[in-house]
XYZ file of C-alpha atoms in Angstrom:
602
model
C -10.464 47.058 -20.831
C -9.133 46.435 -17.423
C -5.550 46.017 -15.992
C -4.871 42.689 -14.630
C -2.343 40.864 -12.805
C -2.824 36.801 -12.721
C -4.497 35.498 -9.730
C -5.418 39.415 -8.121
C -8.237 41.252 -8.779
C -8.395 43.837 -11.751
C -7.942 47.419 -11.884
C -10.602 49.439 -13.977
C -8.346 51.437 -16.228
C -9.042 55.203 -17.125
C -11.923 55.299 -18.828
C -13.936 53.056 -17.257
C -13.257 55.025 -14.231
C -14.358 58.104 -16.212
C -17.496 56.640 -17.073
C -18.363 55.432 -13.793
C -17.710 58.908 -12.471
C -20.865 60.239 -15.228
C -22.696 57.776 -13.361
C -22.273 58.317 -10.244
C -22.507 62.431 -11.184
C -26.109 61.951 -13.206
C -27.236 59.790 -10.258
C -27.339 63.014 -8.220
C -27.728 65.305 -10.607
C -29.590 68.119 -9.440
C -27.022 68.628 -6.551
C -23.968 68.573 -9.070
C -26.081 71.205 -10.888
C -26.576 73.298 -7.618
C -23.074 72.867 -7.077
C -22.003 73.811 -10.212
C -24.280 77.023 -10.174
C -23.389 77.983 -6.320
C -19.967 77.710 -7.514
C -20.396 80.011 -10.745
C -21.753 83.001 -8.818
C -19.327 82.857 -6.055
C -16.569 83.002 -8.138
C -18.613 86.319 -9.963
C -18.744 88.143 -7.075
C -15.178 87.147 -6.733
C -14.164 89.058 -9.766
C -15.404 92.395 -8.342
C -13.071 92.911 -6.001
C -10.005 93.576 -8.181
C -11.998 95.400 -10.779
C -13.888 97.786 -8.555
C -9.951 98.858 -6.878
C -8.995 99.072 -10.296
C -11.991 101.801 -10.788
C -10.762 103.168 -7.998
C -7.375 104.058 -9.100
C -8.103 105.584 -12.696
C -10.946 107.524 -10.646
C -8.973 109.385 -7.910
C -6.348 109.922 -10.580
C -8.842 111.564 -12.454
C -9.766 113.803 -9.659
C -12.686 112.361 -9.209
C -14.840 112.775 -5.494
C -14.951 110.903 -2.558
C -18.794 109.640 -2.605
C -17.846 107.604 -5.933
C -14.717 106.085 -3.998
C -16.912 105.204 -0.630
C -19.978 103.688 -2.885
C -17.167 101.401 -4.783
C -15.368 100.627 -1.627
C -18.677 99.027 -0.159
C -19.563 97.094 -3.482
C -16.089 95.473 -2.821
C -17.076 94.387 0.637
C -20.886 93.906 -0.180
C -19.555 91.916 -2.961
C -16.704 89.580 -0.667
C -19.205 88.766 1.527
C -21.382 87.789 -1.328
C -18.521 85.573 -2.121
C -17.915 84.257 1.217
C -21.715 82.925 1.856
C -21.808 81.414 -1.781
C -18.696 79.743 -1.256
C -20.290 78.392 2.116
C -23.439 77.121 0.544
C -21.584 75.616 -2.520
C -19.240 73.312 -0.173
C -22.441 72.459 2.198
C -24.401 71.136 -1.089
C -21.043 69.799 -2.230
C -20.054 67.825 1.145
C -23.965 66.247 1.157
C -23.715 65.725 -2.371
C -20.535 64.140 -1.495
C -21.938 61.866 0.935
C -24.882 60.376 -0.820
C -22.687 59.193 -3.383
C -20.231 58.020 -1.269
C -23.090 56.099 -0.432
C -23.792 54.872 -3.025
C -20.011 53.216 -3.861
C -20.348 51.435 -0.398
C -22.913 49.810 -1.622
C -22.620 48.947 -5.491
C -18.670 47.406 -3.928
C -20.760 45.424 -1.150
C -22.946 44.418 -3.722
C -20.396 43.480 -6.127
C -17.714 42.259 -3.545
C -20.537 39.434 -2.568
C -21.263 38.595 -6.198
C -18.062 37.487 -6.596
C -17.281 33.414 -6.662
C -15.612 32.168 -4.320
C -12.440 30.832 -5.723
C -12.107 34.793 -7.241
C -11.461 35.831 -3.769
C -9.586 32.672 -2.707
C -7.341 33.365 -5.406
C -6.953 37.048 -4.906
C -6.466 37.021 -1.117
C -8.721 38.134 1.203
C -6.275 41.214 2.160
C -6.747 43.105 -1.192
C -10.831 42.615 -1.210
C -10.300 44.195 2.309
C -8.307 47.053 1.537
C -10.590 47.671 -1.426
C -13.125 47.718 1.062
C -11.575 50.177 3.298
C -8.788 52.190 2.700
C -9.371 52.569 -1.236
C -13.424 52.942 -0.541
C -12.512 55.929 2.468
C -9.732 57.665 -0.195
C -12.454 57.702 -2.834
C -15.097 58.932 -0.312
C -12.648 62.031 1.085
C -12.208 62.966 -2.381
C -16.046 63.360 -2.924
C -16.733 64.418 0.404
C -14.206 67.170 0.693
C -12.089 67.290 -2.366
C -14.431 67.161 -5.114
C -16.225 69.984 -4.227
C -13.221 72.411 -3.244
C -11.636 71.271 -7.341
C -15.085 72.420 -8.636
C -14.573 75.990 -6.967
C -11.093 76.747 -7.350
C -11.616 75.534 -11.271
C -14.213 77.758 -11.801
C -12.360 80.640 -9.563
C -9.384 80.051 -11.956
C -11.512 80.324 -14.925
C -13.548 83.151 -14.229
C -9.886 85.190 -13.169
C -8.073 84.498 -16.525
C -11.486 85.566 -18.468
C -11.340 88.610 -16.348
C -7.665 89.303 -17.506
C -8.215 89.494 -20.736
C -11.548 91.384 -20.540
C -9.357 93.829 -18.979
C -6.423 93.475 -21.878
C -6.112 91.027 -23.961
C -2.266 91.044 -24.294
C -2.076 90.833 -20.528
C -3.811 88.338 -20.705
C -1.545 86.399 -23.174
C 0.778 86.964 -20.845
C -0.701 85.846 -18.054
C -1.344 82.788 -19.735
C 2.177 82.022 -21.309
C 4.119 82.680 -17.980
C 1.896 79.651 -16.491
C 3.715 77.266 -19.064
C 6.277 75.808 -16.247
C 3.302 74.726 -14.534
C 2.146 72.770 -17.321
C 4.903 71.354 -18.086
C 5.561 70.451 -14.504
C 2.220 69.199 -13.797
C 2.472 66.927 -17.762
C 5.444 65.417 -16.130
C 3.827 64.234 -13.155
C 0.901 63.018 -14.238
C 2.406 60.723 -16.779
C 3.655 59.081 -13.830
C 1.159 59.241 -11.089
C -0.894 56.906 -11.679
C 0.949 54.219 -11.928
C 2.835 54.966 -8.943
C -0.253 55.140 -7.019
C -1.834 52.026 -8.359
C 1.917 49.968 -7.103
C 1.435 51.849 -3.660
C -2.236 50.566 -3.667
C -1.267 47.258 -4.773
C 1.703 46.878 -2.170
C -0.594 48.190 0.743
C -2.836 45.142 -0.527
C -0.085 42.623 0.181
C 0.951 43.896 3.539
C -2.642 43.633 4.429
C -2.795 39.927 2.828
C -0.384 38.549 4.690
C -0.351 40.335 7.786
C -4.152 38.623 7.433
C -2.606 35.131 6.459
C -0.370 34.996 9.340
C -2.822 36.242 11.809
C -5.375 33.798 10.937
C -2.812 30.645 10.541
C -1.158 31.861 13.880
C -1.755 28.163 15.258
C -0.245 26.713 12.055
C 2.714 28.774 12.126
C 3.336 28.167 15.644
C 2.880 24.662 14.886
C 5.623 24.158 11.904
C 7.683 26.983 13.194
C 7.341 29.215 10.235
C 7.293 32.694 11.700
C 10.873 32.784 10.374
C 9.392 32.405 6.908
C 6.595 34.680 8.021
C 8.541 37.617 9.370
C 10.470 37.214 6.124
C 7.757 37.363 4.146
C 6.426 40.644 5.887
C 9.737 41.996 5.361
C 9.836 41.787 1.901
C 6.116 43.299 1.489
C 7.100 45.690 3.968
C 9.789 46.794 1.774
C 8.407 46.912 -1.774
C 5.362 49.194 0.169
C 8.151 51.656 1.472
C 9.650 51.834 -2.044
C 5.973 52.454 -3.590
C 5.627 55.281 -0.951
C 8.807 56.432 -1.481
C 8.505 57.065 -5.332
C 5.260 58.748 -4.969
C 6.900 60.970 -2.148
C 9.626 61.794 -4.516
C 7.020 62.727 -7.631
C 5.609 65.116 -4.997
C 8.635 66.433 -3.773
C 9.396 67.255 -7.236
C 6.201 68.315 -8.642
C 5.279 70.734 -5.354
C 8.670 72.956 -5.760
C 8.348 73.144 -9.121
C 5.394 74.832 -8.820
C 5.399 77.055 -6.040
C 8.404 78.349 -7.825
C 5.921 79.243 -10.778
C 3.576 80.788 -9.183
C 5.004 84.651 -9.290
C 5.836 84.533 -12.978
C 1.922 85.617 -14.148
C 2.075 88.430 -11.749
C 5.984 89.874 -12.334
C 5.260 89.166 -15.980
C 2.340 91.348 -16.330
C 3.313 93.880 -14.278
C 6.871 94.487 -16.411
C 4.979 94.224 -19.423
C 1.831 96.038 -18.032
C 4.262 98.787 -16.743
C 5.513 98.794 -20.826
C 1.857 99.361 -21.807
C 0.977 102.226 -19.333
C 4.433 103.693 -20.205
C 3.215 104.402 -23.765
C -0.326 104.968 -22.910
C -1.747 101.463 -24.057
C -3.402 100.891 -21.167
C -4.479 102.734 -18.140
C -2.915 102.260 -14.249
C -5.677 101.077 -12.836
C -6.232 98.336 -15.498
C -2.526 96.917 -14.859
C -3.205 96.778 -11.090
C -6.400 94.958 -11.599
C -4.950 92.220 -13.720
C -1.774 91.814 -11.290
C -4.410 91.614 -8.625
C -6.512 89.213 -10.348
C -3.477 86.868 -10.978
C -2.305 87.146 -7.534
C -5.904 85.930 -6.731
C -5.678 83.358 -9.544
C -2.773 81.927 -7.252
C -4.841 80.893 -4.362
C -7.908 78.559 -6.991
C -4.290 77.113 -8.916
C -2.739 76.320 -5.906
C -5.499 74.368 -4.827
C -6.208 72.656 -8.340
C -2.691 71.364 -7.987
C -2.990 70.126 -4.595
C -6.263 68.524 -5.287
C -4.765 66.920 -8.050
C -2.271 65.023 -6.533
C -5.001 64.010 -4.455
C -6.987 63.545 -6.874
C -4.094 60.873 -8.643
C -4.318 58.967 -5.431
C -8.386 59.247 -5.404
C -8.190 57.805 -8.749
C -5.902 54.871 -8.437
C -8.426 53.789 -5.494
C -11.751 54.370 -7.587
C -9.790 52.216 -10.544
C -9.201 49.571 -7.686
C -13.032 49.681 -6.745
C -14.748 50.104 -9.827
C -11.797 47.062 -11.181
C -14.285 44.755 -9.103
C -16.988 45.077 -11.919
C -14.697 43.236 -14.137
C -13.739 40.222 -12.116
C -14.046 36.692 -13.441
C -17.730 35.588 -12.853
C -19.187 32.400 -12.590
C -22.564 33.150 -14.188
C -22.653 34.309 -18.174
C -23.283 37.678 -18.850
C -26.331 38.689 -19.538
C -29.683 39.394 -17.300
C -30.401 36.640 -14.548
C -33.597 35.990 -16.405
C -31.653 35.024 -19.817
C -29.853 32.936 -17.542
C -30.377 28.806 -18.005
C -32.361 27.133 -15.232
C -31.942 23.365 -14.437
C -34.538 21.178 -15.438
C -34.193 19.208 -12.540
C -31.797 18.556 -9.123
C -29.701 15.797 -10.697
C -26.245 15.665 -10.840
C -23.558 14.883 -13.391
C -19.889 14.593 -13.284
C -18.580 13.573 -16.551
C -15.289 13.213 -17.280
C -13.590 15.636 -14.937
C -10.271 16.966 -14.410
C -8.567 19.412 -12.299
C -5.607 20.498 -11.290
C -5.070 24.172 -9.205
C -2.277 27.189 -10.506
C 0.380 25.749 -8.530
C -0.334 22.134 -8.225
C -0.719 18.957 -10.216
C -3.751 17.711 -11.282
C -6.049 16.924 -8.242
C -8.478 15.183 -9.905
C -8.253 12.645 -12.991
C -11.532 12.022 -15.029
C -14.203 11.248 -12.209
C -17.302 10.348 -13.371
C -20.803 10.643 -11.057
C -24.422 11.139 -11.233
C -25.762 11.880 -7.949
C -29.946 11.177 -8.130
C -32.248 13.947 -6.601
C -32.923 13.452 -3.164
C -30.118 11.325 -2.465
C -27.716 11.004 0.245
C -24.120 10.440 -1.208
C -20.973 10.078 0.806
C -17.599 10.254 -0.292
C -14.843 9.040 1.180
C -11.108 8.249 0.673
C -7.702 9.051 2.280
C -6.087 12.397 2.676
C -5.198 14.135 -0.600
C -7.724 11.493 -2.669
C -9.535 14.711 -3.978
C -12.406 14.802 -1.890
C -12.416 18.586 -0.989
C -11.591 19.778 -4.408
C -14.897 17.518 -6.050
C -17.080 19.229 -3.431
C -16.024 22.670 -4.524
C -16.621 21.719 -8.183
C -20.087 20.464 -7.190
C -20.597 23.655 -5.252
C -19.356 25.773 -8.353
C -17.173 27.246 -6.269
C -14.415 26.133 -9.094
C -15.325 24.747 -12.576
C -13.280 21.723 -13.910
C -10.235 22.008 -16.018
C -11.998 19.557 -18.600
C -15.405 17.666 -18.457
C -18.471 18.810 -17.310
C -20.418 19.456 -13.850
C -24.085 19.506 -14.641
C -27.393 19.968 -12.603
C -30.347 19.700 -14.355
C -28.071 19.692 -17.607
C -26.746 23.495 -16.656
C -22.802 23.697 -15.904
C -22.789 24.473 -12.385
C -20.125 27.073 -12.382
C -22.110 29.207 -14.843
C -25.211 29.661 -13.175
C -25.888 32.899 -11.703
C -25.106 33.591 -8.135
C -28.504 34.235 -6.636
C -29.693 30.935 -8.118
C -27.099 28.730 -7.595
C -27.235 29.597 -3.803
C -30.536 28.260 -4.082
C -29.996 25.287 -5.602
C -26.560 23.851 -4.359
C -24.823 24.788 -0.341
C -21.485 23.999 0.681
C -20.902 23.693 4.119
C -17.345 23.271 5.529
C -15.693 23.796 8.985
C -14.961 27.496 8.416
C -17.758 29.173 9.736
C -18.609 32.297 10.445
C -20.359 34.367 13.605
C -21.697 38.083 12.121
C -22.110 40.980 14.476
C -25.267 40.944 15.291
C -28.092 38.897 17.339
C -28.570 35.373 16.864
C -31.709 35.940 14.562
C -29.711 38.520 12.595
C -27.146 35.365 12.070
C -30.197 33.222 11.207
C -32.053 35.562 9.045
C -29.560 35.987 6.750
C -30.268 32.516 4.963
C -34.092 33.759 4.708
C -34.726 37.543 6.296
C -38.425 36.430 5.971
C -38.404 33.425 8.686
C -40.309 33.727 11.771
C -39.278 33.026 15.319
C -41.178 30.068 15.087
C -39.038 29.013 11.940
C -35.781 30.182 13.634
C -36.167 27.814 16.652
C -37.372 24.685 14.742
C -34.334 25.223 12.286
C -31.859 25.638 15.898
C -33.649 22.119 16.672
C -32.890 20.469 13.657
C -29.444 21.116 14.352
C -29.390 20.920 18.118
C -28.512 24.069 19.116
C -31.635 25.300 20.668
C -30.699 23.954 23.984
C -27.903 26.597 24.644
C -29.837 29.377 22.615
C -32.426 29.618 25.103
C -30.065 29.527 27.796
C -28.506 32.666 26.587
C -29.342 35.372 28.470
C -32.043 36.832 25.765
C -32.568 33.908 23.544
C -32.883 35.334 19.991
C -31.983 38.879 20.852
C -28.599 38.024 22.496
C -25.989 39.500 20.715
C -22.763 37.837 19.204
C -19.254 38.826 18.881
C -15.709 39.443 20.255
C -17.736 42.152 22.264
C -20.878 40.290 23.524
C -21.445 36.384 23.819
C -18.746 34.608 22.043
C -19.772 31.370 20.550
C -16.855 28.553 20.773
C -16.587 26.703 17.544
C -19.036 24.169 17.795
C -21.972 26.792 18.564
C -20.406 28.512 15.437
C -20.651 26.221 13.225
C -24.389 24.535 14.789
C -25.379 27.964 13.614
C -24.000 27.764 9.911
C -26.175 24.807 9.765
C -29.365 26.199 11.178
C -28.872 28.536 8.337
C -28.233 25.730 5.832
C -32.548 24.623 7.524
C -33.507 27.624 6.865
C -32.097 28.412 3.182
C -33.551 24.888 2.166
C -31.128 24.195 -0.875
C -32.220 21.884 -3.313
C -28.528 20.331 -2.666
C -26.215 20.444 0.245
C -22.741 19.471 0.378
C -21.304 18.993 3.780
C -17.296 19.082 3.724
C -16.515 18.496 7.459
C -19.120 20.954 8.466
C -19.392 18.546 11.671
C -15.657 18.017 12.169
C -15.840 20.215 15.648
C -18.556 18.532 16.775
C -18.352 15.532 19.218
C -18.945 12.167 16.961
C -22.752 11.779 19.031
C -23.873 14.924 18.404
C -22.129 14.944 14.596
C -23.962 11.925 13.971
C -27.370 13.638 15.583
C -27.161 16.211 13.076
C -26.414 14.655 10.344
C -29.497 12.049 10.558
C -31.576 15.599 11.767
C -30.615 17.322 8.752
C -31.469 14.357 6.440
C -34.940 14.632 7.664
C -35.742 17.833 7.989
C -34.120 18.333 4.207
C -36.161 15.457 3.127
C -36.439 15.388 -0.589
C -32.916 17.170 -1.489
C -30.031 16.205 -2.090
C -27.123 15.480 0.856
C -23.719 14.587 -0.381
C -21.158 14.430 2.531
C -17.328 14.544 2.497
C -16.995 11.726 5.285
C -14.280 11.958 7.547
C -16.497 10.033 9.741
C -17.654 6.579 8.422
C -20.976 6.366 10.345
C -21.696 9.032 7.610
C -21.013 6.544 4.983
C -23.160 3.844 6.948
C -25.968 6.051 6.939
C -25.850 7.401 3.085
C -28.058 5.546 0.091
C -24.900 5.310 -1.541
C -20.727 5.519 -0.553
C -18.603 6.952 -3.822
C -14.814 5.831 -2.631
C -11.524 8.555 -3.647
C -8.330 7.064 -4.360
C -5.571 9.417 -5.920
C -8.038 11.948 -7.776
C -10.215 8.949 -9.067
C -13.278 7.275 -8.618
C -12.698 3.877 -7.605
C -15.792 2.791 -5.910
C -19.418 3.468 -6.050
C -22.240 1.619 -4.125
C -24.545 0.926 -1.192
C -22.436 0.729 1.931
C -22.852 -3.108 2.333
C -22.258 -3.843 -1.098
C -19.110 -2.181 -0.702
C -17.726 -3.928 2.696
C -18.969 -7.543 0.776
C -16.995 -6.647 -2.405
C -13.943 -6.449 0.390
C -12.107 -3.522 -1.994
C -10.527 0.086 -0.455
C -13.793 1.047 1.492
C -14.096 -2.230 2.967
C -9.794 -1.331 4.337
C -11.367 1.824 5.156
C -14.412 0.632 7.586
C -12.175 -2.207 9.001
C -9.413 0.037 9.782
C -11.806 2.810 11.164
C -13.629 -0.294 13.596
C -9.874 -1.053 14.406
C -9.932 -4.746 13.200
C -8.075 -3.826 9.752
C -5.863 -5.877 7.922
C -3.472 -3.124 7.543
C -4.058 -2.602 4.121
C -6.064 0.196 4.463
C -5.457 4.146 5.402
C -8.093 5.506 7.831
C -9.767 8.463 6.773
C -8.423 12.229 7.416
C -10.042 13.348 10.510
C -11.394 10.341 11.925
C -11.711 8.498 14.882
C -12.642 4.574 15.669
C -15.739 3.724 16.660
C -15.671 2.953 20.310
């Protein structure tokens, strides 16, 4: 079971984050074992302290020498620095411990955060994956670093203190115990409520990030429409709910911390009055009352910790649910092992009766119907808005249709797993992306196995190998805001070199040219029909040369297919594509609409 909010990523609830937790704990665990046991002795040699003064007391009121005073006196600080260097080992195996399975998280959320589909993240925002990624990943990773170990001592200090009470008397003990009831009931009061308020504050530190993220990005765009208005507003408002989050989480703390510290001196007053009762009528011997007030007084320190640490550890486990929620997102494959997965008996495509329409939209598309034939080059064209974009994402999987079907090789493309359908369908738009790295890091990630030789004919294909070996070291120059930055038509030459060197049985090209110059668009277009001979190219065409050049031109009109055929079929028929081509040559008969984001042939 999972907590979820419509169009945001889920949040593991409670007992999934328990179990994940015996994972992570088993997956290390001889360390938690050596923790465990480091823990145990230093909080025996712990006890001696108290019970050694205690000795102490009842023997010089005895009469007793000085020798049996002096050996005692150097058990107690034989014993504390016993303590002291078990306590020092424990947190060093604890804080490694700690790290490995911090580790560990990193990666299973990288892992997971790039198994998710696209349109899961789209939906979601990119500003809660991030914070996820960082602030809720680096909370979760303090608390195993640092806190996790530091709750395992003081709960086993705490333990082994109370035990030792009522070794010493049980009734002082029973006291001990009852006069720590304000505590509970202070600390059952806040956590009924922690948790929640931690997972708003998370949630609201998510939306700042989004669209502090949003705006940043779409700085041009707002500019543009003048919309920073609407922007600042908007940061306002998320802004605001944050401070309340923070504010209510302040005020369980500021609630929950008094509370306590006011507690603290009620074991030790209570079993010194009663203790003083006791020795009054001979019940129970001096030395025995100071040890337990002693050994309360040192159960302070471990419970003031424990209660620290768990306010901490409320926060620490809103984050983990926030992390380990990323298990449950939607996928696009079915469950079950890749291998049980369905393959596709073959690279054909089949759109049958489609539909879609997004959350907050009409329908976008209205019962399209296609078969695209392996290893052939479709373009699709149409006016802004005709639907275009949204059939390419279907096609990619990215989103599955509302109703009907998208096929390859008979398999619905949205439900194939993600490792295969990268293999067998690409979508390449204008956004690209530049990694950190060199430019064979950038390559390498389509196929880490390619060779130099690889690498360079696949920056051919695509014409960028011109100004990669003018870079001052070729392969090994590096890339980013710090090194060589790449302007966007080097950016997104490079997402196509990658798109050579994956080799995808189909590739879908949504305006993945649209920032280059219409030569060198055209170039690679025709270069990446031939080196990707065999598979399957089906181009969004903003450009109609595109269309000129493709087997076959499918034509958009208002979420519907309206035409489908060779390009001069299409211009002879004298329908909306032939408006289109006119119009684009700049000889139309104004009833046609040239295509988003082109220009006229000079």
């Amino acid at each position: 079971m999972t907590t979820q909010v419509p169009g945001r990523l889920p949040v593991a609830e409670p007992a999934d984050v328990r179990r994940a937790a015996v994972r992570l704990v088993r997956a290390d665990g001889r360390a938690f074992t050596a923790v465990l046991l480091l823990n145990v002795l230093a909080a025996g040699a712990g006890l001696a302290g108290p019970w050694l003064l205690g000795r102490i007391i009842d023997h010089v009121r005895a009469g007793g020498g000085v020798g049996a005073v002096d050996r005692m006196a150097l058990a107690i600080v034989v014993c504390a620095l016993a303590q002291l260097l078990l306590e020092r080992w424990a947190r060093y195996v604890g804080h490694r411990f700690g790290e490995r399975t911090l580790a560990r998280v990193r990666e299973k959320f990288v892992d997971r955060a790039l198994g998710l589909p696209a349109s899961v993240v789209e939906r979601a925002g990119t500003g809660d994956l991030t914070t996820r990624g960082t602030a809720d990943v680096a909370t979760v990773g303090t608390t195993l670093r640092d806190v996790g170990p530091e709750f395992l001592v003081c709960v086993v200090q705490a333990l082994f203190v109370l035990v030792a009470v009522f070794a010493l008397d049980p009734l002082l003990g029973a006291v001990g115990v009852l006069t720590l009831t304000p505590i509970w009931w202070a600390l059952r009061w806040y956590l009924r409520r922690a948790r929640d308020g931690y997972l708003a504050e998370g949630a609201a530190t998510s939306e700042v990030a989004e669209i502090l993220a949003a705006t940043a990005s779409g700085a041009r765009t707002v500019e543009a429409f003048r919309l920073s208005g609407q922007r600042v507003a908007a940061s306002r408002d998320a802004l605001d709910t944050s401070r309340r989050t923070r504010l209510y989480t302040l005020f369980l703390r500021s609630v929950f911390f008094p509370a306590v510290e006011v507690s603290y001196i009620l074991p030790v007053a209570g079993v010194l009055l009663v203790g003083g009762v006791l020795h009054a009528r001979g019940a129970v011997s001096l030395g025995a009352v100071v040890a337990a007030a002693l050994y309360l007084r040192q159960f302070t320190e471990p419970l003031d910790q424990i209660l620290m640490h768990v306010e901490q550890l409320q926060s620490s486990g809103a984050s983990f649910a926030r992390v380990e929620g990323l298990v449950r997102a939607p996928r696009s494959a079915p469950a079950g092992s890749p291998a049980s997965a369905p393959s596709p008996a073959d690279d054909r495509i089949d759109v049958t009766g489609v539909r879609y329409a997004y959350e907050r939209g009409g329908e976008v598309l209205r019962g399209v119907d296609l078969t695209v034939r392996p290893g052939e080059r479709l373009a699709v064209v149409g006016p802004s808005g005709a639907g275009k974009t949204t059939l390419s994402r279907l096609l990619a999987g990215v989103d599955a249709p509302t109703a009907g079907s998208v096929t390859v090789g008979g398999v619905p493309v949205a439900g194939l797993e993600p490792e295969r359908l990268r293999r067998q369908v690409v979508l390449v738009t204008q956004e690209h992306h530049v990694f950190l790295g060199t430019v064979r890091d950038n390559l390498r990630i389509a196929d880490p196995t390619a060779t130099d030789e690889q690498v360079w004919s696949a920056l051919a294909a695509v014409g960028a190998d011109t100004w990669v070996r003018d870079l001052p070291d070729a392969l090994d120059t590096e890339l980013g805001t710090s090194a060589h930055r790449t302007d966007g038509s080097q950016a997104q030459q490079l997402a196509l070199a990658r798109v050579v060197l994956a080799d995808p049985h189909t590739l879908i090209l949504d305006e993945a040219t649209a920032l280059l110059d219409p030569t060198t668009a055209r170039h690679t277009e025709r270069a990446l029909a031939a080196v990707l001979q065999d598979r399957t190219v089906i181009a969004i065409a903003h450009r109609l040369h595109t269309a000129h050049d493709a087997d076959r031109v499918a034509v958009m009109e208002d979420g519907r297919l309206t035409e489908l055929g060779t390009h001069d079929d299409l211009v002879a028929s004298k329908g909306a594509y032939a408006a289109l081509w006119h119009t684009w040559h700049g000889n139309g008969n104004g009833n046609g609409t040239a295509p988003s984001g082109g220009e006229r042939r000079p």
